[in-house]
XYZ file of C-alpha atoms in Angstrom:
215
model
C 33.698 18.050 -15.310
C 36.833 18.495 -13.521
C 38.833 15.220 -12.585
C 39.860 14.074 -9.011
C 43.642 14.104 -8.579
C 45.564 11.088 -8.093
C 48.782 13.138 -6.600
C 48.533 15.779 -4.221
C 51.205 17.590 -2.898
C 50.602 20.676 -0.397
C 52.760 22.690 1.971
C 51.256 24.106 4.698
C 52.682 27.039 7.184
C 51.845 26.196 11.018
C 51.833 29.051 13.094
C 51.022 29.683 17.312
C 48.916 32.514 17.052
C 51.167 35.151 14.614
C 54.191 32.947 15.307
C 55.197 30.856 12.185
C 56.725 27.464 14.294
C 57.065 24.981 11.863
C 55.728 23.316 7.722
C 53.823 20.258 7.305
C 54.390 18.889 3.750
C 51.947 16.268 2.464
C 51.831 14.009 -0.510
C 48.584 11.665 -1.347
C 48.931 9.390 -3.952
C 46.308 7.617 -5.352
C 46.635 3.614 -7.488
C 43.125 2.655 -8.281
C 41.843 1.401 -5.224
C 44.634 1.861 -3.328
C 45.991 5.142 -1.585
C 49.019 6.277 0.282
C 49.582 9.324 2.803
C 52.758 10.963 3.730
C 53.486 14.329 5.825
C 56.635 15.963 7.479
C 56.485 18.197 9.627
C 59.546 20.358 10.600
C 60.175 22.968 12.988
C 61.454 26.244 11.301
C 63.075 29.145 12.443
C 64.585 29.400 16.644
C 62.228 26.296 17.416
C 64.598 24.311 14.963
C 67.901 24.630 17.058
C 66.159 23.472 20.095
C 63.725 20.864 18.294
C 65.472 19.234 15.034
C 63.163 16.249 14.803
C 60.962 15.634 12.129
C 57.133 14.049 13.272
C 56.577 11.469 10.188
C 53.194 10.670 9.894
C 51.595 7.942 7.024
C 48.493 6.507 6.378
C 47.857 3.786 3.558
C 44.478 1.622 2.611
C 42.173 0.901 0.323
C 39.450 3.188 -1.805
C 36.018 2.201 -1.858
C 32.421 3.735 -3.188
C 32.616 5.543 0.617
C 36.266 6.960 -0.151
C 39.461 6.166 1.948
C 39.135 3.038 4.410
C 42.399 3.264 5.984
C 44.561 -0.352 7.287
C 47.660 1.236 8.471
C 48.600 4.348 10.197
C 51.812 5.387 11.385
C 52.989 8.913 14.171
C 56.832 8.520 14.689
C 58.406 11.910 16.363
C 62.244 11.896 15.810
C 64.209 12.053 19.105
C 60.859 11.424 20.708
C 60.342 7.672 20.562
C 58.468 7.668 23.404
C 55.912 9.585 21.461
C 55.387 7.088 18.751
C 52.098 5.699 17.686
C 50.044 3.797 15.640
C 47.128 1.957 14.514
C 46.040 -1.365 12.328
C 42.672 -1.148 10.803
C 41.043 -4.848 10.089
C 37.640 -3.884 8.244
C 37.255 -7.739 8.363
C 37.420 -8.762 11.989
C 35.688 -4.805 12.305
C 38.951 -4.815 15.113
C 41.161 -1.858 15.431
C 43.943 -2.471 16.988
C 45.753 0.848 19.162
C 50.023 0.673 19.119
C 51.812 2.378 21.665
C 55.744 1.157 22.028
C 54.988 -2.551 22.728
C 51.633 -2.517 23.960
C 48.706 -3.399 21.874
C 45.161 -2.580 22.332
C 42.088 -3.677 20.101
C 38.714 -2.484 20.327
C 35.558 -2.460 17.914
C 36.298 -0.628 14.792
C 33.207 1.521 13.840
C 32.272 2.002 10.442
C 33.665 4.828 8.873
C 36.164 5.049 10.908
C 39.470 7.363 9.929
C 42.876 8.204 11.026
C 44.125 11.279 11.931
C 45.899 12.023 7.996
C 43.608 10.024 5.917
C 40.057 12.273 7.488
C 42.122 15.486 5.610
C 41.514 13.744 2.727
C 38.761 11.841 3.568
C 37.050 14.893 2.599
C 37.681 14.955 -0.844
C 35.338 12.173 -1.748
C 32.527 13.538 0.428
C 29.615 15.627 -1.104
C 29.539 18.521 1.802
C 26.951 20.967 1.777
C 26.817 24.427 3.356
C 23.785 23.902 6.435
C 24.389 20.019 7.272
C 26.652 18.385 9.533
C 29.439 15.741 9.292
C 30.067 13.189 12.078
C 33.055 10.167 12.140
C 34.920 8.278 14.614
C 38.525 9.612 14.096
C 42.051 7.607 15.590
C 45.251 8.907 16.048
C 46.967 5.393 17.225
C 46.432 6.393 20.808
C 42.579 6.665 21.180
C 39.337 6.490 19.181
C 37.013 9.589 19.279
C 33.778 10.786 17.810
C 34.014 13.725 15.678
C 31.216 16.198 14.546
C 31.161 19.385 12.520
C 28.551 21.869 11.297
C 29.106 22.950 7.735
C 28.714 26.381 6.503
C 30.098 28.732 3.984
C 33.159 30.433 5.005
C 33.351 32.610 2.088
C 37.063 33.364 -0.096
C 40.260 32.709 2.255
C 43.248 34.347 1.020
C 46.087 32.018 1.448
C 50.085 31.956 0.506
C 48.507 29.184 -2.199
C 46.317 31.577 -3.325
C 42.604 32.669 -2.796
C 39.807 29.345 -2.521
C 36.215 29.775 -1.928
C 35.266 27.457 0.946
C 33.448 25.482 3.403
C 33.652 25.849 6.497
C 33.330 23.510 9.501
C 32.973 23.889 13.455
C 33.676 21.026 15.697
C 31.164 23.631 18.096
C 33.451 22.550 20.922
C 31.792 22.566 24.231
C 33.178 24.755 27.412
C 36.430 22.821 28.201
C 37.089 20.950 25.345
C 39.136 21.938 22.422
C 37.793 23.546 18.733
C 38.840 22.518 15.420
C 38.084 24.707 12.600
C 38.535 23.658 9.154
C 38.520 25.512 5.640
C 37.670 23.266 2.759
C 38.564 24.623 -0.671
C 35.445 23.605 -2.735
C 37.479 24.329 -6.427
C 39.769 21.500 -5.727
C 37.589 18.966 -3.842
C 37.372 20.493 -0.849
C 40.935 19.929 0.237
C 41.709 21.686 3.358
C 43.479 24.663 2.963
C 43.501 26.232 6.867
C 42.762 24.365 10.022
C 42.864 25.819 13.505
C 43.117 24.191 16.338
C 41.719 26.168 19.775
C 42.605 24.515 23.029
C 40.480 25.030 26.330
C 43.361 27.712 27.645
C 43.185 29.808 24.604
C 46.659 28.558 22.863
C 45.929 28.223 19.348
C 47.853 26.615 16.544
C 46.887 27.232 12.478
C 48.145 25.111 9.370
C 47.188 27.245 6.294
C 48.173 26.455 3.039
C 51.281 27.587 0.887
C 51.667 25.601 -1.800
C 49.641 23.021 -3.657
C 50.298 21.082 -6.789
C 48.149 18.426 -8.119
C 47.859 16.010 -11.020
């Protein structure tokens, strides 16, 4: 039986429709029952003259029998402070608490509940199964949101990385409202290796991955 990897590391290409715009590099690192989450993401190419800042985003918390339970998430955008974000998770108080510059919100924390890096790899300690569905409250410092997906197969994706069999998942976004498709690659615990994001006006941005090592 294979075993679980305690260090990730994974490069992914983002690209606006066939326009490569920037990399995303991630590390997860896993200490018994504790787990930290790092990705960069840079600009590459003409975008980088006219937007040099990195967005730094990190997640850290605990690991339980249910997987990641997140404390401490973290969105800073480099040259756009104004941007930055974050959250506290108390799974005590069942409090989350929304950071925004100086203000600070709290509202009920829902079980389950993930941030916007640790639900990537959330996934990993999930048994997923083509024909069900997947539902979680998801925040990315700024908001909380429900989030559901129906799982199917999605066959072998060819990727930079390599070639993965998959899952495949469907946020089924209504008329509107914005799609996320994700690409799970079930040999190595189902860690995503292309996402797509679909907004309401048709733009479309795709992370798909180009390099992966593990341990």
């Amino acid at each position: 039986m294979a075993v679980q990897p305690t260090d990730i590391r994974a490069t992914y290409d983002v690209y606006n429709g066939r326009l490569k715009i920037g990399r995303i590099e991630e590390r997860f690192v896993r200490d018994k029952d504790r787990y930290t989450l790092t990705s960069t993401t840079r600009a590459v190419g003409w975008l980088a003259i006219f937007n040099p800042g990195r967005i730094l985003v990190s997640s850290s918390g605990l690991v339980g029998p249910g997987g990641l339970q997140p404390l401490r998430f973290s969105d800073q955008r480099e040259h756009n402070e104004h941007k930055n974000r974050g959250a506290e998770l108390d799974w005590d108080t069942k409090r989350l608490t929304l950071v925004q510059q100086t203000q600070r919100t709290s509202v009920p924390l829902p079980e389950g509940t993930q941030d916007r890096l640790s639900a990537m790899y959330q996934f990993l300690f999930l048994s997923l199964k083509a024909g069900s569905t997947l539902d979680f409250p998801m925040t990315n410092g700024s908001k909380l949101d429900d989030y559901h997906y129906a799982i199917t197969q999605g066959g072998t994706l060819k990727t930079p990385a390599g070639d993965f069999n998959t899952l495949y998942l469907d946020s089924n976004a209504k008329k509107g409202e914005s799609r996320t498709e994700i690409w799970l690659a079930t040999q190595h615990f189902n860690l995503p290796c292309k996402m797509t994001i679909t907004e309401s006006d048709g733009d479309q941005l795709t992370q798909i991955l180009s390099k992966l090592e593990t341990r």
